[in-house]
Amino acid sequence: MKILVFGAAGAIGQEITAELLRRGHSVVAVTRTGAPVEGQDVQVIQGDAADSASVATVAQGVDAVVSAVGPRRGSEDDEESLVGAARGLVDGLRMAGTRRLIVVGGAGSLEVAPGLRLVDTPDFHAAWKPTALAHARALDEVYRAADDLDWTYVSPAALIEPGERTGSYRTGGDQLLTDEAGNSRITIGDYAIAIADVVESGDAVRRRISVAH
């Protein structure tokens, strides 16, 4: 498959790019600068997820697009940054005629109890809240309204961090996945495997899934 990865220079984007290359896919990395991605032997092009015309140009003729876009560096408004990128991606893919989109999402909007999101719990880190709310808004306002695209929104566990690439993970829906001890974790490597599996399977169209150990 020919796959476009937005946000390929970030920690999660780099791991997803490496996983897709490892599986033999033709991968093009998209970054805002177009500079080479350190440690990656991959074609890099310049593009901006928030600019629908830019997205339409680079997404021509690809089989799938993966968005690992995070808040824009230096931006004071995480919601505007992430929601703007979501709108740019959706509108740009419509213009390009590319339907398949897999989104690296957030965990904050996952439910920990009926009607209670993780981001709304008392112990949720205050520093993480703006990004979590931005991810939630992008999902609810942009992706869930895009019923003409084959999108999948993939939320990680509450904690996603560097660590062993085991190849093992569990999949859920809109509820936070935890282990028997109540912990919710996944390594970046195993999250990248989950993303690549979704790309290849074509499953979970127009819905959010969650992944965790």
XYZ file of N, CA, C and O in Angstrom:
852
model
N 0.828 -1.200 0.000
C 0.000 0.000 0.000
C 0.868 1.258 0.000
O 1.959 1.257 0.561
N 0.369 2.314 -0.602
C 1.034 3.609 -0.520
C 0.355 4.394 0.593
O -0.847 4.657 0.541
N 1.148 4.756 1.600
C 0.593 5.355 2.812
C 1.307 6.670 3.106
O 2.534 6.754 3.073
N 0.525 7.669 3.425
C 1.024 8.988 3.777
C 0.940 9.128 5.291
O -0.102 8.830 5.879
N 2.018 9.560 5.930
C 2.017 9.740 7.385
C 2.272 11.205 7.715
O 3.373 11.717 7.506
N 1.235 11.880 8.214
C 1.397 13.243 8.717
C 1.927 13.183 10.148
O 1.534 12.313 10.922
N 2.791 14.125 10.518
C 3.359 14.122 11.861
C 4.421 13.058 12.035
O 4.654 12.571 13.143
N 5.091 12.703 10.943
C 6.055 11.599 10.968
C 7.321 11.922 11.746
O 8.108 11.018 12.047
N 7.538 13.189 12.084
C 8.750 13.558 12.811
C 8.602 13.404 14.322
O 9.595 13.421 15.053
N 7.379 13.248 14.814
C 7.161 13.075 16.246
C 7.492 11.670 16.705
O 7.680 10.754 15.886
N 7.550 11.467 18.002
C 7.941 10.163 18.552
C 6.996 9.054 18.099
O 7.441 7.970 17.686
N 5.694 9.297 18.161
C 4.733 8.274 17.743
C 4.720 8.150 16.228
O 4.696 7.043 15.681
N 4.763 9.277 15.526
C 4.798 9.239 14.063
C 6.005 8.505 13.519
O 5.899 7.757 12.537
N 7.146 8.690 14.147
C 8.357 7.976 13.712
C 8.193 6.473 13.872
O 8.591 5.696 12.999
N 7.615 6.059 14.990
C 7.449 4.619 15.240
C 6.432 4.009 14.279
O 6.608 2.883 13.797
N 5.369 4.744 13.981
C 4.381 4.255 13.012
C 5.013 4.133 11.629
O 4.826 3.131 10.921
N 5.778 5.140 11.231
C 6.463 5.110 9.937
C 7.382 3.907 9.851
O 7.393 3.179 8.847
N 8.163 3.676 10.901
C 9.092 2.534 10.916
C 8.349 1.210 10.823
O 8.779 0.282 10.121
N 7.226 1.105 11.513
C 6.445 -0.140 11.492
C 5.875 -0.400 10.101
O 5.924 -1.542 9.602
N 5.363 0.630 9.458
C 4.815 0.461 8.109
C 5.903 0.111 7.106
O 5.702 -0.733 6.219
N 7.068 0.738 7.237
C 8.195 0.399 6.362
C 8.648 -1.037 6.602
O 8.962 -1.767 5.656
N 8.660 -1.447 7.854
C 9.063 -2.811 8.213
C 8.162 -3.847 7.532
O 8.600 -4.948 7.209
N 6.920 -3.475 7.304
C 5.961 -4.388 6.685
C 5.951 -4.304 5.161
O 5.154 -4.967 4.510
N 6.829 -3.484 4.617
C 6.983 -3.429 3.168
C 6.095 -2.451 2.440
O 6.010 -2.486 1.202
N 5.441 -1.557 3.165
C 4.587 -0.575 2.514
C 5.422 0.562 1.925
O 6.539 0.843 2.376
N 4.855 1.239 0.940
C 5.463 2.434 0.381
C 4.979 3.620 1.210
O 3.796 3.958 1.177
N 5.888 4.214 1.969
C 5.511 5.247 2.932
C 6.123 6.584 2.538
O 7.297 6.665 2.184
N 5.308 7.621 2.604
C 5.783 8.991 2.408
C 5.485 9.747 3.699
O 4.345 9.764 4.169
N 6.515 10.334 4.290
C 6.368 11.097 5.518
C 6.080 12.556 5.180
O 6.713 13.131 4.291
N 5.128 13.138 5.886
C 4.784 14.543 5.679
C 5.117 15.314 6.952
O 4.644 14.967 8.038
N 5.936 16.349 6.814
C 6.253 17.218 7.942
C 6.060 18.669 7.512
O 6.019 18.975 6.319
N 5.956 19.558 8.480
C 5.735 20.965 8.146
C 6.957 21.585 7.481
O 6.840 22.533 6.719
N 8.162 21.057 7.780
C 9.389 21.633 7.219
C 9.876 20.905 5.981
O 10.597 21.469 5.170
N 9.504 19.627 5.835
C 10.029 18.817 4.736
C 11.437 18.330 4.981
O 12.048 17.711 4.103
N 11.972 18.574 6.181
C 13.330 18.144 6.509
C 13.365 16.639 6.737
O 12.358 16.041 7.151
N 14.510 15.978 6.479
C 14.618 14.538 6.714
C 14.280 14.182 8.157
O 14.556 14.951 9.081
N 13.659 13.017 8.341
C 13.324 12.540 9.673
C 14.512 11.746 10.202
O 14.959 10.789 9.577
N 15.020 12.157 11.334
C 16.219 11.542 11.888
C 16.022 10.039 12.100
O 15.028 9.601 12.673
N 16.968 9.256 11.588
C 16.942 7.808 11.780
C 15.996 7.059 10.870
O 15.835 5.847 11.014
N 15.358 7.753 9.906
C 14.395 7.107 9.026
C 14.850 7.211 7.570
O 15.158 8.301 7.089
N 14.875 6.080 6.893
C 15.159 6.067 5.453
C 13.820 6.081 4.730
O 13.300 5.060 4.286
N 13.248 7.271 4.632
C 11.898 7.411 4.080
C 11.820 8.716 3.299
O 12.480 9.703 3.627
N 11.016 8.705 2.256
C 10.796 9.936 1.508
C 10.020 10.921 2.375
O 9.013 10.574 2.992
N 10.484 12.155 2.430
C 9.830 13.197 3.227
C 9.413 14.338 2.319
O 10.197 14.794 1.483
N 8.174 14.785 2.475
C 7.702 15.934 1.719
C 7.112 16.951 2.689
O 6.748 16.614 3.821
N 7.022 18.181 2.239
C 6.478 19.241 3.074
C 4.967 19.308 2.905
O 4.445 19.225 1.795
N 4.274 19.464 4.017
C 2.825 19.592 3.972
C 2.297 20.024 5.317
O 2.967 19.864 6.344
N 1.112 20.582 5.319
C 0.503 21.095 6.542
C -0.900 20.518 6.668
O -1.776 20.790 5.840
N -1.116 19.718 7.713
C -2.415 19.076 7.898
C -3.540 20.083 8.068
O -4.698 19.784 7.755
N -3.237 21.258 8.560
C -4.272 22.266 8.778
C -4.661 23.010 7.504
O -5.629 23.767 7.498
N -3.930 22.789 6.430
C -4.169 23.463 5.156
C -4.770 22.455 4.183
O -4.074 21.577 3.670
N -6.069 22.567 3.933
C -6.751 21.566 3.113
C -6.168 21.480 1.708
O -6.089 20.387 1.129
N -5.738 22.601 1.143
C -5.143 22.577 -0.199
C -3.831 21.811 -0.188
O -3.527 21.049 -1.121
N -3.041 21.999 0.867
C -1.786 21.257 1.005
C -2.056 19.763 1.129
O -1.401 18.936 0.484
N -3.040 19.408 1.948
C -3.408 17.992 2.116
C -3.863 17.398 0.792
O -3.457 16.293 0.414
N -4.705 18.111 0.067
C -5.223 17.610 -1.211
C -4.098 17.347 -2.199
O -4.135 16.367 -2.952
N -3.088 18.196 -2.181
C -1.959 18.036 -3.107
C -1.142 16.789 -2.793
O -0.852 15.987 -3.682
N -0.789 16.597 -1.515
C 0.118 15.487 -1.167
C -0.616 14.157 -1.076
O 0.020 13.088 -1.149
N -1.948 14.179 -0.907
C -2.703 12.931 -0.717
C -3.220 12.334 -2.023
O -3.923 11.313 -2.000
N -2.885 12.925 -3.137
C -3.334 12.384 -4.418
C -2.756 10.979 -4.639
O -1.558 10.763 -4.527
N -3.635 10.013 -4.929
C -3.185 8.697 -5.346
C -2.673 7.781 -4.258
O -2.084 6.737 -4.556
N -2.901 8.116 -2.976
C -2.451 7.222 -1.910
C -3.600 6.318 -1.469
O -4.775 6.632 -1.661
N -3.243 5.183 -0.866
C -4.258 4.232 -0.411
C -4.812 4.589 0.959
O -5.971 4.299 1.274
N -3.966 5.177 1.801
C -4.386 5.519 3.162
C -3.526 6.649 3.689
O -2.385 6.827 3.274
N -4.109 7.388 4.619
C -3.400 8.469 5.302
C -3.452 8.193 6.801
O -4.502 7.856 7.352
N -2.304 8.320 7.446
C -2.222 8.224 8.902
C -1.883 9.608 9.441
O -0.935 10.237 8.985
N -2.652 10.077 10.401
C -2.362 11.357 11.036
C -1.849 11.125 12.449
O -2.586 10.666 13.327
N -0.571 11.453 12.656
C 0.027 11.431 13.997
C 0.327 12.867 14.424
O 1.284 13.129 15.148
N -0.503 13.784 13.970
C -0.300 15.207 14.230
C -0.627 15.520 15.683
O -1.667 15.118 16.211
N 0.273 16.252 16.324
C 0.032 16.729 17.676
C -0.200 18.224 17.671
O -0.266 18.848 16.604
N -0.335 18.841 18.853
C -0.497 20.298 18.907
C 0.666 20.993 18.218
O 1.814 20.564 18.330
N 0.386 22.038 17.501
C 1.425 22.767 16.780
C 2.398 23.391 17.773
O 2.003 24.083 18.703
N 3.681 23.143 17.561
C 4.704 23.667 18.459
C 4.650 25.192 18.480
O 4.615 25.843 17.454
N 4.632 25.735 19.697
C 4.567 27.193 19.830
C 3.153 27.737 19.857
O 2.951 28.919 20.109
N 2.167 26.872 19.604
C 0.785 27.339 19.630
C 0.309 27.489 21.064
O 0.621 26.672 21.932
N -0.458 28.535 21.331
C -1.014 28.744 22.667
C -2.403 28.133 22.781
O -3.009 28.188 23.845
N -2.910 27.577 21.715
C -4.277 27.055 21.707
C -4.279 25.643 21.141
O -4.309 25.441 19.929
N -4.213 24.634 22.024
C -4.196 23.247 21.579
C -5.455 22.890 20.804
O -5.413 22.156 19.816
N -6.601 23.419 21.260
C -7.853 23.076 20.590
C -7.857 23.597 19.162
O -8.191 22.876 18.224
N -7.473 24.847 18.977
C -7.457 25.402 17.629
C -6.464 24.665 16.751
O -6.711 24.399 15.573
N -5.322 24.288 17.315
C -4.280 23.594 16.556
C -4.746 22.215 16.103
O -4.672 21.876 14.921
N -5.250 21.412 17.037
C -5.644 20.040 16.696
C -6.948 19.983 15.916
O -7.084 19.193 14.976
N -7.916 20.804 16.279
C -9.181 20.816 15.544
C -8.955 21.369 14.140
O -9.524 20.882 13.158
N -8.093 22.367 14.025
C -7.763 22.905 12.706
C -7.106 21.865 11.818
O -7.410 21.773 10.623
N -6.215 21.065 12.404
C -5.573 19.998 11.634
C -6.592 18.949 11.209
O -6.546 18.437 10.081
N -7.529 18.619 12.098
C -8.561 17.642 11.751
C -9.412 18.141 10.586
O -9.693 17.396 9.636
N -9.807 19.406 10.639
C -10.627 19.967 9.555
C -9.847 20.008 8.243
O -10.389 19.704 7.174
N -8.564 20.405 8.333
C -7.747 20.448 7.127
C -7.584 19.079 6.496
O -7.657 18.928 5.267
N -7.386 18.066 7.331
C -7.240 16.703 6.817
C -8.519 16.217 6.139
O -8.493 15.689 5.027
N -9.635 16.376 6.825
C -10.906 15.885 6.288
C -11.249 16.595 4.979
O -11.585 15.952 3.967
N -11.141 17.899 4.972
C -11.473 18.652 3.755
C -10.485 18.340 2.628
O -10.877 18.200 1.460
N -9.209 18.225 2.966
C -8.200 17.939 1.954
C -8.344 16.556 1.349
O -8.166 16.375 0.137
N -8.684 15.564 2.169
C -8.869 14.211 1.643
C -10.096 14.139 0.743
O -10.099 13.414 -0.253
N -11.120 14.895 1.079
C -12.288 14.964 0.189
C -11.887 15.521 -1.173
O -12.300 15.022 -2.222
N -11.083 16.561 -1.158
C -10.632 17.175 -2.400
C -9.758 16.222 -3.211
O -9.817 16.188 -4.446
N -8.953 15.421 -2.509
C -8.035 14.495 -3.183
C -8.733 13.218 -3.641
O -8.185 12.470 -4.457
N -9.928 12.943 -3.090
C -10.612 11.692 -3.408
C -10.045 10.498 -2.675
O -10.236 9.351 -3.081
N -9.353 10.743 -1.564
C -8.772 9.680 -0.740
C -9.676 9.470 0.468
O -9.938 10.404 1.226
N -10.141 8.242 0.678
C -11.158 7.995 1.697
C -10.608 7.476 3.026
O -11.189 7.748 4.080
N -9.499 6.736 3.005
C -9.065 6.044 4.226
C -8.155 6.924 5.080
O -7.114 7.395 4.627
N -8.558 7.130 6.334
C -7.819 7.972 7.273
C -7.774 7.286 8.636
O -8.809 6.915 9.191
N -6.571 7.125 9.167
C -6.379 6.563 10.506
C -5.760 7.644 11.370
O -4.722 8.213 11.007
N -6.383 7.945 12.502
C -5.974 9.070 13.328
C -5.405 8.604 14.662
O -6.030 7.804 15.372
N -4.217 9.102 14.993
C -3.657 8.920 16.328
C -4.421 9.854 17.256
O -4.313 11.072 17.153
N -5.223 9.280 18.139
C -6.092 10.084 18.986
C -5.589 10.200 20.408
O -4.460 9.830 20.729
N -6.447 10.716 21.265
C -6.128 10.856 22.674
C -6.941 9.899 23.515
O -7.943 9.339 23.057
N -6.517 9.741 24.770
C -7.216 8.850 25.699
C -8.186 9.595 26.606
O -9.049 8.991 27.238
N -8.060 10.929 26.684
C -8.830 11.685 27.657
C -10.329 11.588 27.505
O -11.063 11.699 28.493
N -10.812 11.368 26.279
C -12.260 11.301 26.062
C -12.826 9.900 26.250
O -14.035 9.692 26.097
N -11.977 8.939 26.593
C -12.469 7.595 26.880
C -13.234 7.584 28.204
O -12.876 8.292 29.156
N -14.264 6.779 28.285
C -15.080 6.705 29.497
C -14.442 5.802 30.544
O -13.960 4.717 30.232
N -14.439 6.251 31.789
C -14.005 5.421 32.908
C -15.212 4.909 33.693
O -15.095 4.013 34.531
N -16.358 5.497 33.432
C -17.650 5.080 33.976
C -18.701 5.668 33.046
O -18.401 6.591 32.282
N -19.920 5.149 33.077
C -20.939 5.677 32.170
C -21.082 7.195 32.288
O -21.367 7.730 33.369
N -20.832 7.885 31.181
C -20.971 9.341 31.157
C -19.818 10.115 31.768
O -19.861 11.347 31.806
N -18.771 9.437 32.232
C -17.628 10.120 32.853
C -16.373 9.845 32.041
O -15.920 8.707 31.938
N -15.812 10.915 31.470
C -14.586 10.782 30.689
C -13.362 10.844 31.586
O -13.377 11.486 32.648
N -12.294 10.218 31.131
C -11.039 10.248 31.877
C -10.602 11.686 32.147
O -10.145 12.017 33.247
N -10.718 12.565 31.143
C -10.262 13.948 31.289
C -11.040 14.703 32.369
O -10.535 15.703 32.914
N -12.222 14.245 32.713
C -13.060 14.939 33.691
C -12.901 14.390 35.108
O -13.581 14.868 36.030
N -12.020 13.417 35.300
C -11.799 12.865 36.634
C -10.876 13.774 37.441
O -10.027 14.479 36.876
N -10.989 13.778 38.760
C -10.210 14.711 39.600
C -8.697 14.542 39.482
O -7.954 15.516 39.648
N -8.234 13.326 39.223
C -6.796 13.081 39.216
C -6.133 13.274 37.853
O -4.935 13.050 37.713
N -6.897 13.689 36.858
C -6.314 13.884 35.536
C -5.342 15.057 35.585
O -5.657 16.127 36.107
N -4.138 14.859 35.033
C -3.099 15.883 35.088
C -3.565 17.168 34.410
O -3.965 17.160 33.240
N -3.475 18.267 35.132
C -3.929 19.552 34.602
C -3.161 19.951 33.352
O -3.731 20.535 32.425
N -1.869 19.619 33.293
C -1.046 20.004 32.144
C -1.465 19.278 30.878
O -1.208 19.763 29.769
N -2.092 18.108 31.024
C -2.497 17.320 29.865
C -3.890 17.703 29.365
O -4.296 17.320 28.270
N -4.642 18.445 30.189
C -6.060 18.675 29.889
C -6.306 19.427 28.584
O -7.193 19.039 27.813
N -5.562 20.508 28.267
C -5.843 21.214 27.008
C -5.716 20.320 25.779
O -6.563 20.368 24.878
N -4.676 19.485 25.748
C -4.504 18.586 24.607
C -5.604 17.532 24.576
O -6.143 17.210 23.515
N -5.960 16.997 25.755
C -7.016 15.981 25.822
C -8.348 16.534 25.339
O -9.084 15.875 24.587
N -8.676 17.744 25.745
C -9.933 18.355 25.318
C -9.919 18.664 23.822
O -10.947 18.564 23.144
N -8.746 19.037 23.316
C -8.626 19.299 21.881
C -8.843 18.033 21.072
O -9.536 18.035 20.047
N -8.233 16.936 21.509
C -8.453 15.653 20.829
C -9.937 15.280 20.868
O -10.494 14.798 19.870
N -10.578 15.483 22.011
C -11.997 15.129 22.147
C -12.854 15.950 21.197
O -13.782 15.418 20.557
N -12.549 17.222 21.098
C -13.334 18.083 20.207
C -13.134 17.693 18.740
O -14.083 17.685 17.946
N -11.893 17.374 18.379
C -11.626 16.953 16.999
C -12.422 15.693 16.658
O -12.997 15.583 15.569
N -12.456 14.745 17.593
C -13.209 13.511 17.366
C -14.702 13.790 17.226
O -15.343 13.350 16.265
N -15.253 14.539 18.176
C -16.695 14.736 18.216
C -17.202 15.659 17.113
O -18.259 15.417 16.515
N -16.464 16.727 16.840
C -16.959 17.745 15.912
C -16.550 17.512 14.461
O -17.270 17.935 13.551
N -15.396 16.867 14.268
C -14.868 16.750 12.905
C -14.951 15.317 12.385
O -15.633 15.044 11.388
N -14.275 14.402 13.041
C -14.210 13.042 12.489
C -15.565 12.351 12.501
O -15.966 11.740 11.509
N -16.309 12.450 13.592
C -17.602 11.767 13.656
C -18.619 12.360 12.699
O -19.623 11.708 12.382
N -18.365 13.567 12.219
C -19.251 14.181 11.227
C -18.851 13.820 9.798
O -19.602 14.098 8.863
N -17.700 13.191 9.624
C -17.182 12.885 8.277
C -17.681 11.513 7.829
O -16.913 10.548 7.727
N -18.967 11.428 7.534
C -19.542 10.134 7.167
C -19.277 9.754 5.716
O -19.719 8.702 5.254
N -18.524 10.595 4.999
C -18.145 10.265 3.628
C -16.704 9.795 3.530
O -16.216 9.505 2.439
N -16.011 9.689 4.678
C -14.642 9.171 4.713
C -14.591 7.902 5.546
O -15.383 7.720 6.476
N -13.633 7.026 5.227
C -13.459 5.780 5.978
C -12.400 6.005 7.055
O -11.277 5.519 6.976
N -12.781 6.750 8.089
C -11.835 7.105 9.141
C -11.891 6.111 10.293
O -12.919 5.483 10.541
N -10.771 6.000 10.988
C -10.709 5.261 12.247
C -9.883 6.085 13.222
O -8.778 6.532 12.891
N -10.411 6.306 14.404
C -9.741 7.087 15.438
C -9.231 6.100 16.488
O -10.020 5.345 17.061
N -7.930 6.094 16.728
C -7.325 5.085 17.604
C -6.803 5.749 18.873
O -5.786 6.447 18.860
N -7.504 5.536 19.977
C -7.077 6.085 21.264
C -6.113 5.116 21.954
O -6.399 3.917 22.037
N -5.007 5.627 22.469
C -4.096 4.765 23.220
C -4.581 4.599 24.652
O -5.620 5.139 25.042
N -3.812 3.876 25.432
C -4.063 3.777 26.869
C -3.825 5.134 27.522
O -3.335 6.076 26.892
N -4.159 5.251 28.796
C -3.966 6.508 29.510
C -2.505 6.930 29.500
O -2.185 8.117 29.445
N -1.606 5.962 29.546
C -0.174 6.253 29.499
C 0.435 5.538 28.303
O 0.376 4.315 28.199
N 1.006 6.307 27.392
C 1.720 5.744 26.245
C 3.152 6.239 26.355
O 3.408 7.440 26.486
N 4.100 5.306 26.319
C 5.480 5.645 26.616
C 6.434 4.725 25.869
O 6.030 3.665 25.362
N 7.712 5.125 25.743
C 8.705 4.230 25.142
C 8.793 2.936 25.955
O 8.514 2.913 27.152
N 9.171 1.867 25.273
C 9.288 0.589 25.968
C 9.373 -0.555 24.982
O 9.523 -0.357 23.772
N 9.246 -1.757 25.491
C 9.410 -2.958 24.676
C 8.313 -3.069 23.622
O 7.140 -2.808 23.886
N 8.734 -3.469 22.433
C 7.798 -3.757 21.347
C 7.462 -5.236 21.431
O 8.203 -6.082 20.963
N 6.322 -5.568 22.046
C 5.988 -6.965 22.310
C 5.130 -7.584 21.217
O 5.078 -8.807 21.085
N 4.403 -6.748 20.475
C 3.472 -7.265 19.476
C 2.146 -7.685 20.070
O 1.296 -8.254 19.379
N 1.946 -7.400 21.354
C 0.721 -7.812 22.037
C -0.045 -6.583 22.521
O 0.539 -5.684 23.131
N -1.350 -6.574 22.261
C -2.194 -5.487 22.750
C -3.640 -5.949 22.731
O -3.992 -6.911 22.062
N -4.481 -5.235 23.473
C -5.919 -5.493 23.475
C -6.631 -4.338 22.798
O -6.143 -3.220 22.801
N -7.799 -4.616 22.257
C -8.582 -3.588 21.572
C -9.935 -3.435 22.247
O -10.586 -4.420 22.598
N -10.343 -2.173 22.410
C -11.655 -1.888 22.970
C -12.370 -0.831 22.161
O -12.016 -0.570 20.998
N -13.338 -0.193 22.786
C -14.131 0.826 22.105
C -13.980 2.180 22.755
O -12.885 2.722 22.851
N -15.079 2.733 23.250
C -15.059 4.074 23.838
C -14.735 4.079 25.327
O -14.739 5.142 25.956
N -14.446 2.916 25.908
C -14.124 2.839 27.324
C -12.610 2.648 27.511
O -11.951 1.976 26.714
N -12.072 3.240 28.575
C -10.658 3.107 28.884
C -10.336 1.664 29.241
O -11.002 1.060 30.084
N -9.322 1.102 28.605
C -8.882 -0.253 28.905
C -7.877 -0.226 30.051
O -6.917 0.554 30.035
N -8.085 -1.076 31.049
C -7.156 -1.195 32.164
C -6.826 -2.657 32.403
O -7.559 -3.556 31.981
N -5.693 -2.889 33.097
C -5.344 -4.268 33.448
C -5.963 -4.621 34.793
O -6.729 -3.843 35.374
N -5.606 -5.795 35.309
C -6.223 -6.264 36.555
C -5.895 -5.364 37.736
O -6.644 -5.310 38.714
N -4.773 -4.658 37.635
C -4.373 -3.755 38.714
C -4.940 -2.344 38.536
O -4.671 -1.447 39.338
N -5.699 -2.144 37.468
C -6.289 -0.841 37.219
C -5.413 0.099 36.427
O -5.763 1.270 36.243
N -4.262 -0.401 35.945
C -3.360 0.438 35.160
C -3.764 0.435 33.689
O -4.282 -0.563 33.174
N -3.522 1.529 33.014
C -3.822 1.652 31.589
C -2.563 2.145 30.894
O -2.208 3.323 30.978
N -1.871 1.226 30.204
C -0.578 1.545 29.604
C -0.437 0.865 28.247
O -1.036 -0.179 28.000
N 0.412 1.448 27.413
C 0.869 0.793 26.191
C 2.185 1.439 25.781
O 2.403 2.634 26.042
N 3.066 0.668 25.190
C 4.301 1.250 24.673
C 4.045 1.844 23.294
O 3.115 1.455 22.588
N 4.892 2.795 22.929
C 4.743 3.425 21.616
C 4.899 2.382 20.512
O 4.174 2.411 19.508
N 5.828 1.435 20.699
C 6.043 0.402 19.688
C 4.822 -0.465 19.459
O 4.465 -0.769 18.313
N 4.152 -0.865 20.537
C 2.960 -1.695 20.389
C 1.768 -0.889 19.870
O 0.917 -1.415 19.148
N 1.716 0.388 20.227
C 0.683 1.250 19.661
C 0.867 1.372 18.148
O -0.108 1.321 17.385
N 2.117 1.502 17.709
C 2.400 1.581 16.269
C 1.983 0.301 15.559
O 1.479 0.347 14.426
N 2.183 -0.826 16.199
C 1.736 -2.099 15.626
C 0.219 -2.088 15.461
O -0.321 -2.506 14.428
N -0.489 -1.596 16.471
C -1.952 -1.531 16.386
C -2.400 -0.631 15.233
O -3.329 -0.977 14.493
N -1.738 0.502 15.070
C -2.077 1.404 13.973
C -1.859 0.708 12.631
O -2.714 0.753 11.730
N -0.716 0.059 12.475
C -0.413 -0.626 11.217
C -1.413 -1.752 10.953
O -1.813 -1.979 9.801
N -1.830 -2.447 11.994
C -2.829 -3.506 11.831
C -4.160 -2.932 11.319
O -4.823 -3.531 10.466
N -4.548 -1.774 11.844
C -5.789 -1.133 11.395
C -5.663 -0.701 9.942
O -6.594 -0.861 9.144
N -4.507 -0.153 9.580
C -4.277 0.249 8.191
C -4.455 -0.947 7.262
O -5.145 -0.864 6.230
N -3.853 -2.058 7.612
C -3.866 -3.234 6.739
C -5.219 -3.937 6.709
O -5.630 -4.457 5.670
N -5.908 -3.957 7.838
C -7.173 -4.702 7.896
C -8.332 -3.949 7.267
O -9.274 -4.551 6.763
N -8.268 -2.622 7.335
C -9.393 -1.828 6.848
C -10.607 -1.881 7.750
O -11.697 -1.459 7.364
N -10.417 -2.381 8.984
C -11.543 -2.528 9.912
C -11.813 -1.229 10.679
O -11.090 -0.247 10.546
N -12.843 -1.274 11.511
C -13.203 -0.183 12.426
C -13.489 1.122 11.681
O -13.067 2.202 12.101
N -14.190 1.020 10.582
C -14.481 2.205 9.773
C -15.519 3.087 10.457
O -16.529 2.626 10.971
N -15.245 4.374 10.470
C -16.072 5.417 11.064
C -16.411 5.143 12.519
O -17.547 5.324 12.974
N -15.407 4.729 13.263
C -15.578 4.601 14.715
C -14.238 4.739 15.436
O -13.183 4.665 14.819
N -14.330 4.958 16.728
C -13.144 5.042 17.586
C -12.879 3.681 18.234
O -13.814 3.007 18.692
N -11.609 3.287 18.238
C -11.212 2.114 18.992
C -10.143 2.554 19.991
O -9.530 3.609 19.840
N -9.939 1.748 21.016
C -8.881 2.003 21.998
C -7.975 0.787 22.056
O -8.411 -0.352 21.808
N -6.698 1.019 22.346
C -5.731 -0.081 22.433
C -4.908 0.088 23.697
O -4.566 1.204 24.090
N -4.595 -1.033 24.342
C -3.789 -1.024 25.569
C -3.225 -2.420 25.781
O -3.671 -3.391 25.170
N -2.245 -2.533 26.665
C -1.726 -3.849 27.041
C -2.733 -4.564 27.948
O -3.595 -3.938 28.549
